[in-house]
PDB file of C-alpha atoms in Angstrom:
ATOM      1  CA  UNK A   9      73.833 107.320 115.595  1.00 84.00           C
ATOM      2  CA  UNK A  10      75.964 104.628 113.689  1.00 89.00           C
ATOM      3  CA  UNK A  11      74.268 101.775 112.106  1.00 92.00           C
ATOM      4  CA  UNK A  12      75.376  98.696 110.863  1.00 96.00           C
ATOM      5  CA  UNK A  13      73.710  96.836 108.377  1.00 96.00           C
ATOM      6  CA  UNK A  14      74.899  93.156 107.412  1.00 96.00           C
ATOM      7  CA  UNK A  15      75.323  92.140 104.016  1.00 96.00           C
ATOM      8  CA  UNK A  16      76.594  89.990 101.038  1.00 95.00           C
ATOM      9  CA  UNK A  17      78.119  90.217  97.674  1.00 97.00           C
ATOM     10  CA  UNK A  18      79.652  87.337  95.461  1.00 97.00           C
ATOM     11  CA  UNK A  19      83.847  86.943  94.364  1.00 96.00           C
ATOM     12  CA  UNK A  20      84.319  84.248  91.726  1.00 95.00           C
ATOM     13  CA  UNK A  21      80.819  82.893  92.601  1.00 94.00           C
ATOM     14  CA  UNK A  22      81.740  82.560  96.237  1.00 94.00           C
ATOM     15  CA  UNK A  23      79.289  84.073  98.698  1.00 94.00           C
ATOM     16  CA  UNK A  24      80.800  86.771 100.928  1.00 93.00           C
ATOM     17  CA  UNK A  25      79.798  88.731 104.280  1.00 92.00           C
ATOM     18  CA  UNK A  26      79.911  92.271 104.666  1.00 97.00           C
ATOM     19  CA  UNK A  27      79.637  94.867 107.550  1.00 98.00           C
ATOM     20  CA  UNK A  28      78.744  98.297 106.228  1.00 98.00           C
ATOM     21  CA  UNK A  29      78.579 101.314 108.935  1.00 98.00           C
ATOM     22  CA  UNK A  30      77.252 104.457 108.485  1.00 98.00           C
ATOM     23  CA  UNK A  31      76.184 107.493 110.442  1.00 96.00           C
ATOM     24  CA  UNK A  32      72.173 107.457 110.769  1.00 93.00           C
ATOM     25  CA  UNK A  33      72.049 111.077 109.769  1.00 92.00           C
ATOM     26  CA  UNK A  34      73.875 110.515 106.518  1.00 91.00           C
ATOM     27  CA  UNK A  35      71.338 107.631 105.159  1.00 88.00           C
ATOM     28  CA  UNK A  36      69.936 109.209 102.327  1.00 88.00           C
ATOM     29  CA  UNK A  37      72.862 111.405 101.102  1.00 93.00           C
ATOM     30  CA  UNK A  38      75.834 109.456  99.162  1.00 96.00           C
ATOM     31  CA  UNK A  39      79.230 109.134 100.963  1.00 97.00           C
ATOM     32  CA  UNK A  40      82.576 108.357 100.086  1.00 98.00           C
ATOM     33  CA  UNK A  41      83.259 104.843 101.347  1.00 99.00           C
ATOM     34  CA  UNK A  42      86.682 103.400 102.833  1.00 99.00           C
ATOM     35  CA  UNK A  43      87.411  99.920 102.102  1.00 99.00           C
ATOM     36  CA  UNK A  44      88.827  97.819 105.220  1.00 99.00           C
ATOM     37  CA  UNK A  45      91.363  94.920 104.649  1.00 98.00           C
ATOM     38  CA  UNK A  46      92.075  92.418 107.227  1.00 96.00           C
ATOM     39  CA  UNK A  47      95.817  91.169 107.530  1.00 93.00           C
ATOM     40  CA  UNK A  48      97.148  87.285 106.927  1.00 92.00           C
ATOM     41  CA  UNK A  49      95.225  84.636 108.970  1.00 81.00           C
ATOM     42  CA  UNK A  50      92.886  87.568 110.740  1.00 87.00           C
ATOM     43  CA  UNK A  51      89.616  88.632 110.149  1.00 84.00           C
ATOM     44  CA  UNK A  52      87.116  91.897 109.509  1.00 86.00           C
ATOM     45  CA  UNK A  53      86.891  92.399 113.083  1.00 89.00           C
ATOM     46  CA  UNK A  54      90.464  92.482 114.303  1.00 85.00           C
ATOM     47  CA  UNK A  55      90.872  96.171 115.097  1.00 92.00           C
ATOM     48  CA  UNK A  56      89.457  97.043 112.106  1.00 96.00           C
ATOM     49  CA  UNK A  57      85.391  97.997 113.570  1.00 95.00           C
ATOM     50  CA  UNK A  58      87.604 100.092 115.768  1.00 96.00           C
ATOM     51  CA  UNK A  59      88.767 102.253 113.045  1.00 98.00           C
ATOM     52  CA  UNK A  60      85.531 101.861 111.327  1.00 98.00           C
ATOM     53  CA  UNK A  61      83.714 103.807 113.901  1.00 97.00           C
ATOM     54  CA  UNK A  62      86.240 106.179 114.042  1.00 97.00           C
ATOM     55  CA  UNK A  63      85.848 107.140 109.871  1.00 98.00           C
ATOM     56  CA  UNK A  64      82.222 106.936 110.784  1.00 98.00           C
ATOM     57  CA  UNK A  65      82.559 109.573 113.380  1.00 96.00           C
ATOM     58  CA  UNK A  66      84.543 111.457 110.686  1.00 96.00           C
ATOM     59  CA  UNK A  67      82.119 111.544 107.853  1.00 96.00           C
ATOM     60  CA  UNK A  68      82.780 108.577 106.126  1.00 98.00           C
ATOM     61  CA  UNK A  69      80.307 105.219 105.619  1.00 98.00           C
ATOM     62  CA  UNK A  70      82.671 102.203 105.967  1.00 99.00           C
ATOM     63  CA  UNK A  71      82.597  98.417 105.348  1.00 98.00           C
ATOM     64  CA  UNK A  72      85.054  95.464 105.588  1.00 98.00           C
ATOM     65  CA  UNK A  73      84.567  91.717 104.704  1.00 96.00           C
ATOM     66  CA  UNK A  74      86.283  88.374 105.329  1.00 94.00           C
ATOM     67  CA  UNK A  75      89.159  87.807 102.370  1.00 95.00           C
ATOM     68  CA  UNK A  76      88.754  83.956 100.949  1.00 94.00           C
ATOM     69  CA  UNK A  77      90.201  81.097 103.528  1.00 91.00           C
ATOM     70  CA  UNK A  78      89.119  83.601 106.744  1.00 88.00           C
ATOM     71  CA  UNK A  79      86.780  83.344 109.408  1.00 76.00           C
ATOM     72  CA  UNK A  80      85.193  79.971 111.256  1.00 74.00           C
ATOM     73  CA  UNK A  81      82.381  80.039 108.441  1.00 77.00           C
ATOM     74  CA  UNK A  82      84.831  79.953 105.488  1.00 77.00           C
ATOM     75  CA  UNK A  83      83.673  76.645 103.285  1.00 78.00           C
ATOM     76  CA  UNK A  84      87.709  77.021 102.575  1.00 83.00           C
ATOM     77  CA  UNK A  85      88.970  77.913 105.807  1.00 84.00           C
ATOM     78  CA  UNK A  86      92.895  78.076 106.119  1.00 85.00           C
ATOM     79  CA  UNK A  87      93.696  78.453 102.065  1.00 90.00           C
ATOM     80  CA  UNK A  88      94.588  81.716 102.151  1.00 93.00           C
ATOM     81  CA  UNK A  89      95.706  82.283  98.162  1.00 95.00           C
ATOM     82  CA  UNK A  90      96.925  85.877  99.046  1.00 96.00           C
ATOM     83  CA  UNK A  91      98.171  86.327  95.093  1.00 97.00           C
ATOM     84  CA  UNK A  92      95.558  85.386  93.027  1.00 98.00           C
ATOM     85  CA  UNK A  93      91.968  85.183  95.376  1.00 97.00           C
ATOM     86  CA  UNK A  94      92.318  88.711  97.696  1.00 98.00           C
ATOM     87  CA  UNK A  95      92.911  90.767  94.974  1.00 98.00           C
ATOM     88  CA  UNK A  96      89.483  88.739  93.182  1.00 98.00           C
ATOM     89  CA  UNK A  97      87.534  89.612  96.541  1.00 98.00           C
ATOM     90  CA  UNK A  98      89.074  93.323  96.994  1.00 99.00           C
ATOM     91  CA  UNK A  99      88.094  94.056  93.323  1.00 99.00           C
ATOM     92  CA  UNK A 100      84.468  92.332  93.773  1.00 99.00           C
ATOM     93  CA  UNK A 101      83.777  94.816  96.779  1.00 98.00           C
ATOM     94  CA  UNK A 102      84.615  97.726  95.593  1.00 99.00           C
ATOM     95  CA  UNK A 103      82.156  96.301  92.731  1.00 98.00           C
ATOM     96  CA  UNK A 104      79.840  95.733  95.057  1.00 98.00           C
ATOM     97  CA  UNK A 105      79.561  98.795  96.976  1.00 98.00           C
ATOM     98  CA  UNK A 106      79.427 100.967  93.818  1.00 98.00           C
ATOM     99  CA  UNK A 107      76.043  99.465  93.954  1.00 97.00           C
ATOM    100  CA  UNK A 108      74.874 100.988  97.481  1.00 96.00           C
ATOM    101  CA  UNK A 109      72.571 103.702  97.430  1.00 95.00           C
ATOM    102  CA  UNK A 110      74.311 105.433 100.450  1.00 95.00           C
ATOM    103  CA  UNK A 111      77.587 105.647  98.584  1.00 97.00           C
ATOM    104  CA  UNK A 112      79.545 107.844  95.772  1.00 98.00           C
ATOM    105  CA  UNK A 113      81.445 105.861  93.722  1.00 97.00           C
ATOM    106  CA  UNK A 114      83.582 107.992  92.600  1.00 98.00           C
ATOM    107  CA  UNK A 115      85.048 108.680  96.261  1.00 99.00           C
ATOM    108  CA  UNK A 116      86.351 104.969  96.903  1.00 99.00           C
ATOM    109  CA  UNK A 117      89.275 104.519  99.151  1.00 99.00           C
ATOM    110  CA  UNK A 118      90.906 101.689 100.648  1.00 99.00           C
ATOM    111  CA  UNK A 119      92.392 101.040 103.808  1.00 99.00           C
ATOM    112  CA  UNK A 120      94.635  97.370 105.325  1.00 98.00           C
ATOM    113  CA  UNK A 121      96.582  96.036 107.234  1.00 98.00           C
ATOM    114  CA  UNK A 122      99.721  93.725 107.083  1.00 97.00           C
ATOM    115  CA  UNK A 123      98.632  91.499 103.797  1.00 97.00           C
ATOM    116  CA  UNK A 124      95.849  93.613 103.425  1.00 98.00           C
ATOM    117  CA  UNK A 125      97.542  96.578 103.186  1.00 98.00           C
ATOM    118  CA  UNK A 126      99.845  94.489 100.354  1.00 98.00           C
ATOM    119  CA  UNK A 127      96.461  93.619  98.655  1.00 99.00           C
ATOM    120  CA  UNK A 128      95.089  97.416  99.226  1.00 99.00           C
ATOM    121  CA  UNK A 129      98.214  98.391  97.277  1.00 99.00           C
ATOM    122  CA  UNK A 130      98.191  95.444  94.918  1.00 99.00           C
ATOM    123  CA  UNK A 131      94.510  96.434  93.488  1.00 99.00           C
ATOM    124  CA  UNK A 132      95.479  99.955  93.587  1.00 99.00           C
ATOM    125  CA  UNK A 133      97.738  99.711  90.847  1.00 99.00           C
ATOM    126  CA  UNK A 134      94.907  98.113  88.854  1.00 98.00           C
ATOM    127  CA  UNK A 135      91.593  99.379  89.488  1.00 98.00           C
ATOM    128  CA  UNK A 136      91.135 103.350  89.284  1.00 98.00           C
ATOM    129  CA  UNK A 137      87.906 103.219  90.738  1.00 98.00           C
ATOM    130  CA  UNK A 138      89.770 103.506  93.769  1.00 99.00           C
ATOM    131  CA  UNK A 139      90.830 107.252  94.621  1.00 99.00           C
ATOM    132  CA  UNK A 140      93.044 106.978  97.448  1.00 99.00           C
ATOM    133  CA  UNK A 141      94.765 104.147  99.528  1.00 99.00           C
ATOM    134  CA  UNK A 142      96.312 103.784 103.163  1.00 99.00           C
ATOM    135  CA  UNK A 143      98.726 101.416 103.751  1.00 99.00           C
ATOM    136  CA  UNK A 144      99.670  99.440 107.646  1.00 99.00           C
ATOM    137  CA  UNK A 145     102.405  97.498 107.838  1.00 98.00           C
ATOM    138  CA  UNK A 146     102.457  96.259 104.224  1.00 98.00           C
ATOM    139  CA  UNK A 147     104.586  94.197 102.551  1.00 99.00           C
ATOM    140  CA  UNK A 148     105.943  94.685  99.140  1.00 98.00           C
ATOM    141  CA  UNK A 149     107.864  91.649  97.897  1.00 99.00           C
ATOM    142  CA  UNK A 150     106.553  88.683  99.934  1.00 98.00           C
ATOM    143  CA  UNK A 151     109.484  86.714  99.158  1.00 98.00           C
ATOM    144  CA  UNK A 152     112.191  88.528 100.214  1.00 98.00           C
ATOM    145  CA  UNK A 153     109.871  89.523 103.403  1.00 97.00           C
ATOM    146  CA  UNK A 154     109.776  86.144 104.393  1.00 95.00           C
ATOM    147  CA  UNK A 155     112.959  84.937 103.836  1.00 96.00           C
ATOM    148  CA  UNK A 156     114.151  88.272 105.841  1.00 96.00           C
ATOM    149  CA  UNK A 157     111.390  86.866 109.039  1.00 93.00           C
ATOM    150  CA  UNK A 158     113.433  83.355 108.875  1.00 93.00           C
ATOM    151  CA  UNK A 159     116.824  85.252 108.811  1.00 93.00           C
ATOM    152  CA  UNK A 160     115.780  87.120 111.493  1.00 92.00           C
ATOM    153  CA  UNK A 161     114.446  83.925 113.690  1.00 90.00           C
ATOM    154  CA  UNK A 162     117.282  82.163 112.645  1.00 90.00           C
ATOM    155  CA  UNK A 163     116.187  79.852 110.925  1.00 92.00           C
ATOM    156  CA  UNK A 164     116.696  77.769 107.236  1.00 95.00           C
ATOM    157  CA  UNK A 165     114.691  79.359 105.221  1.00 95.00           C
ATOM    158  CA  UNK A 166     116.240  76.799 102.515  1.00 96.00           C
ATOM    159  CA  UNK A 167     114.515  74.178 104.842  1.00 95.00           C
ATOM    160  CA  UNK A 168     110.916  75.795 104.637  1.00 95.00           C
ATOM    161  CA  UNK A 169     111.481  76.027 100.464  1.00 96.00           C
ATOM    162  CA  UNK A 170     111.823  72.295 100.460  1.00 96.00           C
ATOM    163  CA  UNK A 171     109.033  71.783 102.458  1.00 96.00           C
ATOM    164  CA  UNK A 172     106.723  73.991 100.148  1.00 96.00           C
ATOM    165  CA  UNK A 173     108.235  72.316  96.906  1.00 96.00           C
ATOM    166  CA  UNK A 174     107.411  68.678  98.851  1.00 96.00           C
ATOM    167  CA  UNK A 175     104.235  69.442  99.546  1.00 96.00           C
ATOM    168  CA  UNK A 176     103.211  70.484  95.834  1.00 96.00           C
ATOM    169  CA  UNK A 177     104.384  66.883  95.024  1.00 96.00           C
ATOM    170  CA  UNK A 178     102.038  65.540  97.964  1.00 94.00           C
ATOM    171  CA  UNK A 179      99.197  68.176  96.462  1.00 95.00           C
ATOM    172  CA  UNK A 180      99.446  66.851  92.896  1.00 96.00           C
ATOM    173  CA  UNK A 181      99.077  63.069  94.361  1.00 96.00           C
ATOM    174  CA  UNK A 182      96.163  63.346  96.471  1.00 96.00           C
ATOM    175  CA  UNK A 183      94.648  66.937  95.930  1.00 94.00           C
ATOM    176  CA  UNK A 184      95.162  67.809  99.232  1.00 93.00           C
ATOM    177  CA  UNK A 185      97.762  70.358 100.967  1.00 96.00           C
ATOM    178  CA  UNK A 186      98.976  69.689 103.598  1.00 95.00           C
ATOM    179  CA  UNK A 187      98.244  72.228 106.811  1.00 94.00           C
ATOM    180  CA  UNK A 188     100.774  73.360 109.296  1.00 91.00           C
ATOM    181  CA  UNK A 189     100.422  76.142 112.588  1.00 85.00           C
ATOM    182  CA  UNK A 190     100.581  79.608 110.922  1.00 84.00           C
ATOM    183  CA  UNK A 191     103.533  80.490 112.856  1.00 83.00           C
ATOM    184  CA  UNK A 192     105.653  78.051 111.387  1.00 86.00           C
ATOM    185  CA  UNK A 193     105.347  80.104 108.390  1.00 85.00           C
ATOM    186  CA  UNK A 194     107.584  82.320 110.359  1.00 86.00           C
ATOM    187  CA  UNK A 195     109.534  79.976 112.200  1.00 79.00           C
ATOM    188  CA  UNK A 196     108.228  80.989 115.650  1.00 70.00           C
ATOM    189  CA  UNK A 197     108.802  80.090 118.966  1.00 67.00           C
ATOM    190  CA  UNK A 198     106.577  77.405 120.867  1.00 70.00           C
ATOM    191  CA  UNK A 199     105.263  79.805 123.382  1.00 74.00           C
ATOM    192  CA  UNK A 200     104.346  82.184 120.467  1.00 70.00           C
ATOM    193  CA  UNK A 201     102.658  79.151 118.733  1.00 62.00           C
ATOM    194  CA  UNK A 202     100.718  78.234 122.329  1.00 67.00           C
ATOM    195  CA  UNK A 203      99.879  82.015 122.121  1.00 69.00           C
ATOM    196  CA  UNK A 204      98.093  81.704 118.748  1.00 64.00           C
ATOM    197  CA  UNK A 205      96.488  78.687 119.589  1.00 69.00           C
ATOM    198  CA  UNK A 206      94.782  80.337 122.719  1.00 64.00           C
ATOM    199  CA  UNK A 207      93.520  83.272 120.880  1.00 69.00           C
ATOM    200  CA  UNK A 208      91.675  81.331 118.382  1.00 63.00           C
ATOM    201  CA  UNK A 209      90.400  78.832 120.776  1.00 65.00           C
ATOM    202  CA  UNK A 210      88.518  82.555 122.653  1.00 61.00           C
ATOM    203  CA  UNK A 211      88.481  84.063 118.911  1.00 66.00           C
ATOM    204  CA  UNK A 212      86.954  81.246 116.269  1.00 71.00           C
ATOM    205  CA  UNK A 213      87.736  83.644 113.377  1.00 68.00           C
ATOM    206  CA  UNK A 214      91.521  83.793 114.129  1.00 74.00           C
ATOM    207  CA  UNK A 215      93.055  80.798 111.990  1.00 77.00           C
ATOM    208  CA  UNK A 216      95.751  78.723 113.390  1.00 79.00           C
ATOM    209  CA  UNK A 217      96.936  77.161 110.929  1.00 88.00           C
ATOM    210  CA  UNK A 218      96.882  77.438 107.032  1.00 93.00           C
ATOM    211  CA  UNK A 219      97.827  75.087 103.818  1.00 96.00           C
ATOM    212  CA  UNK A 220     100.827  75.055 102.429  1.00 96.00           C
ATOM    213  CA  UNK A 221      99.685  75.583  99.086  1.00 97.00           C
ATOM    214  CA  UNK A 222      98.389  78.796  99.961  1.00 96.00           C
ATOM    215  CA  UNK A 223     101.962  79.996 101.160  1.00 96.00           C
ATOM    216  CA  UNK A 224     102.998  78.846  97.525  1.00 97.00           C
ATOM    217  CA  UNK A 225     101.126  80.958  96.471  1.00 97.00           C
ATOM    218  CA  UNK A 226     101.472  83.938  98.848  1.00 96.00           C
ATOM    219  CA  UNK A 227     105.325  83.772  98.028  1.00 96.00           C
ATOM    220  CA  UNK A 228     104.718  84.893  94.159  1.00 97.00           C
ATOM    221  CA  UNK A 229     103.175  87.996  95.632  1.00 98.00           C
ATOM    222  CA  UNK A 230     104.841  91.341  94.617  1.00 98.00           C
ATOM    223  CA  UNK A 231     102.571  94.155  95.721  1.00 99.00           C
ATOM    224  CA  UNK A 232     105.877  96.405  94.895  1.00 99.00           C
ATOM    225  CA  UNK A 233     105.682  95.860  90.944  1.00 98.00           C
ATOM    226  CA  UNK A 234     102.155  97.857  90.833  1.00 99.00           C
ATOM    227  CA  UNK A 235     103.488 100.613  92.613  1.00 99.00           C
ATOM    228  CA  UNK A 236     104.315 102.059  89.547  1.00 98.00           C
ATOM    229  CA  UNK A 237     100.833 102.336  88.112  1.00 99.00           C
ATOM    230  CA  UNK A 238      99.293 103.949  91.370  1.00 99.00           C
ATOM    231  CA  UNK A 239      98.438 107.405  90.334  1.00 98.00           C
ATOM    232  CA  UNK A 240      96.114 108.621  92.989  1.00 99.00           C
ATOM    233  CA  UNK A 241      96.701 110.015  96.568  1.00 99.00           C
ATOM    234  CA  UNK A 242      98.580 107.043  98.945  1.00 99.00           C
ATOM    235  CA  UNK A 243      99.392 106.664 102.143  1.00 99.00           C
ATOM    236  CA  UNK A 244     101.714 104.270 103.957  1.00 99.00           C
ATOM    237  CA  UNK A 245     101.823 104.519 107.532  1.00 99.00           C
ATOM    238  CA  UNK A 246     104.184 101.750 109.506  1.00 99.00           C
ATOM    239  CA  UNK A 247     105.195 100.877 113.421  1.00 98.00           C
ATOM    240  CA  UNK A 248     108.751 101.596 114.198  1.00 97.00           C
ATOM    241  CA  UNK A 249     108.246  98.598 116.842  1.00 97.00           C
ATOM    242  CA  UNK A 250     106.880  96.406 113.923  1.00 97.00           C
ATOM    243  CA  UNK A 251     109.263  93.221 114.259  1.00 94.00           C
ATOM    244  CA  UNK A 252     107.277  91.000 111.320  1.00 95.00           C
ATOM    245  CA  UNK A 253     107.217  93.479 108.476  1.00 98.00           C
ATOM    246  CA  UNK A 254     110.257  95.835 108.880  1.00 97.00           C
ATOM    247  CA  UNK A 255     109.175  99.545 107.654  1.00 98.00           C
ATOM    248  CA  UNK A 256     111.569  99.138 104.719  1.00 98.00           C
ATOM    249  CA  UNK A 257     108.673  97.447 103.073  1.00 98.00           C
ATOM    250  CA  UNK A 258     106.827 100.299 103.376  1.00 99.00           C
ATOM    251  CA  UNK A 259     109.327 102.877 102.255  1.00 99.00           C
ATOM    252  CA  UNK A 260     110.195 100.755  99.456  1.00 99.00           C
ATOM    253  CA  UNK A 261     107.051 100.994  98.244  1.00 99.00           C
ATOM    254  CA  UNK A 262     106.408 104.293  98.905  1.00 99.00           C
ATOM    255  CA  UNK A 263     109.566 105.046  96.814  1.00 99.00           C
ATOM    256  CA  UNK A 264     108.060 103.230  93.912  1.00 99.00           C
ATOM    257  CA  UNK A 265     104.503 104.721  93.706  1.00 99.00           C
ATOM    258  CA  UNK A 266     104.049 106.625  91.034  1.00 99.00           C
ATOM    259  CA  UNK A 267     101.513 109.395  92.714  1.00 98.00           C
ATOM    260  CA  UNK A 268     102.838 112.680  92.955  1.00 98.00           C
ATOM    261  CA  UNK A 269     100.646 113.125  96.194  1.00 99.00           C
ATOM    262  CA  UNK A 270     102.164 110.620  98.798  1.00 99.00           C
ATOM    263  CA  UNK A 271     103.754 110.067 102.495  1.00 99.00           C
ATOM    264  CA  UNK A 272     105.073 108.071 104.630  1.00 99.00           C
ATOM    265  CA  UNK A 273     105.012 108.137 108.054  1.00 99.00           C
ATOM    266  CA  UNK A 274     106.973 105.536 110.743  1.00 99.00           C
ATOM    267  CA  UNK A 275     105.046 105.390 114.496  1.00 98.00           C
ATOM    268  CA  UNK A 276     107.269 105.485 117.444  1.00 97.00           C
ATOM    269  CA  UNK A 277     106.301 102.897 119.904  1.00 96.00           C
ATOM    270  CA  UNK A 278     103.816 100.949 117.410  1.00 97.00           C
ATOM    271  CA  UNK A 279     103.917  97.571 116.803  1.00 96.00           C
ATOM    272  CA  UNK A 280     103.170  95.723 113.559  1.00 96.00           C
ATOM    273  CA  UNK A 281      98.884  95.765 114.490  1.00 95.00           C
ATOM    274  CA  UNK A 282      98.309  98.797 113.941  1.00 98.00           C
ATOM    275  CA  UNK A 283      94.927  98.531 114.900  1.00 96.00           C
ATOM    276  CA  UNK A 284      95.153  96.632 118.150  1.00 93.00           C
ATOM    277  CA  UNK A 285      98.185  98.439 119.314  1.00 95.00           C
ATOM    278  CA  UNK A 286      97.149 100.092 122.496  1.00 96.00           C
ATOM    279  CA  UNK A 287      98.360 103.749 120.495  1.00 96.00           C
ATOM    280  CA  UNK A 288      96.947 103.661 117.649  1.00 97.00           C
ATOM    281  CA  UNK A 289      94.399 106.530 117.905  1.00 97.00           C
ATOM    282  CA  UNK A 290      97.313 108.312 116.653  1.00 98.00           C
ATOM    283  CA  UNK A 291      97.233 106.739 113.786  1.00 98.00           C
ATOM    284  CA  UNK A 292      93.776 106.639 113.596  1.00 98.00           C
ATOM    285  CA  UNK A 293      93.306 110.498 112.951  1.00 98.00           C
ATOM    286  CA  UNK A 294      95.920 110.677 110.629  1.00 99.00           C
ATOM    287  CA  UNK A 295      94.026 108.115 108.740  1.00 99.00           C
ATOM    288  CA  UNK A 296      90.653 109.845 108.848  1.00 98.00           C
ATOM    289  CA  UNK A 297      92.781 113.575 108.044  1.00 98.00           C
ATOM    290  CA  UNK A 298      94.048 112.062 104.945  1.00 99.00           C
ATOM    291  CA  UNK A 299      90.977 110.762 103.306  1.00 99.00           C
ATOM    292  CA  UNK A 300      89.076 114.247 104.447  1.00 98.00           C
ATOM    293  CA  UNK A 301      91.767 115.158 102.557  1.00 98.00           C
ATOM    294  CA  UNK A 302      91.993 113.065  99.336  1.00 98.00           C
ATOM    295  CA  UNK A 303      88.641 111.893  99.026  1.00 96.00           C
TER     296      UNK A 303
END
């Protein structure tokens, strides 16, 4: 029988929820544990207890958290500082769950999506605790991604710079940033934006909008450049329907890993989800096959 047992732990002295799950039978022995990340503006429950109970089922105990500026009970809600304050929270739960009695830590891996999957790969290259990684729809150089998603929607990504660069002058003023709809960030379309705003209004942990500083930040973020010191097993897995985050971000970093035991694998008919696309089981059991495999 799964169980799920709600907990805490503490990045930078800020108080963070957990969700561990484990299979009932496995209790008392010590498991390898998988790491969860949650993508940009989402949260630990989008898709993500979904493929939880599916490494559960597999042998595996699991757990996923809410990165800094996430969910409705986020003191800091919307300032998202994917550079500097996910990799602080990523490297505080793997901390964290070295300290559980149901777990080996020495058979950590980590699994995200989107900008998790960049902050998966990120602390990676930086914490060898962690002994093998997957990968969904991750970007490598967050710059050129999003001047690529404004190139794509046709718009002036020139236009959004000046914006950012204003708004630092407005932030050093008052010592506030200003906050904008998170699909502007991506220049949009209205009825994409209405979208959004419906789905957090039935979904409070889905952020609408986010601070401008925070996409500052997010900008300077170069998962790509610790590719290079990633030395155990990784996997990068990618929708060929993924319209955000084109699969050359993937291979690119895929390219650049240094592991000699890697892959790469693009999903015919997935979107950039992964898991709320409507096939990712697919996915799914390649996921649980490869940490059977490198775990």
């Amino acid at each position: 029988m799964l169980m799920e047992f709600r907990k805490y732990f503490y990045s930078c002295g800020v108080k963070k929820s957990m969700v561990i799950n484990i299979d009932e039978q496995f209790l008392e022995q010590k498991l390898p544990i998988i790491l969860l990340c949650h993508g940009h503006s989402r949260h630990k429950n989008d898709g993500l207890d979904v493929l939880s109970d599916h490494l559960v089922q597999s042998g595996f105990c699991t757990a996923r958290f809410d990165f800094r500026g996430c969910s409705s009970l986020d003191p800091d809600r919307y300032e998202l500082y994917c550079a500097t304050q996910w990799p602080e929270d990523l490297l505080s739960a793997v901390s964290y769950i070295s300290t559980l009695p149901c777990v080996d830590k020495n058979r950590i891996g980590v699994a995200g999506i989107s900008m998790g999957a960049s902050t998966a790969v990120y602390v990676s290259g930086i914490d060898t605790r962690i002994k093998s990684t997957v990968s969904m729809s991750g970007i490598g150089n967050c710059y050129e991604w999003m001047k690529g998603v404004w190139s794509r929607n046709e718009g002036d990504f020139q236009y959004f710079l000046k914006i950012l660069e204003k708004d630092e002058e407005i932030t050093a003023a008052t010592g506030k940033s200003q906050l904008i709809h998170t699909l502007e960030m991506y220049h949009s379309s209205e009825e994409e934006k209405k979208n959004l705003q419906l789905d957090s209004f039935l979904n409070n942990d889905i952020n609408a909008f986010v601070s401008l500083s925070s996409l500052r930040n997010m900008m300077s973020y170069r998962p790509i450049e610790k590719c290079g010191s990633i030395h155990h097993p990784i996997f990068f897995a990618h929708g060929e329907k993924d319209e955000l985050v084109p699969a050359e971000e993937s291979m690119q970093m895929y390219q650049a890993a240094a592991s000699s035991i890697k892959k790469i694998k693009i999903y015919e008919g997935i979107d950039h989800n992964i898991p709320m696309d409507p096939n990712r089981q697919i996915v799914f059991e390649d996921i649980s096959k490869w940490f059977q495999e490198t775990l």
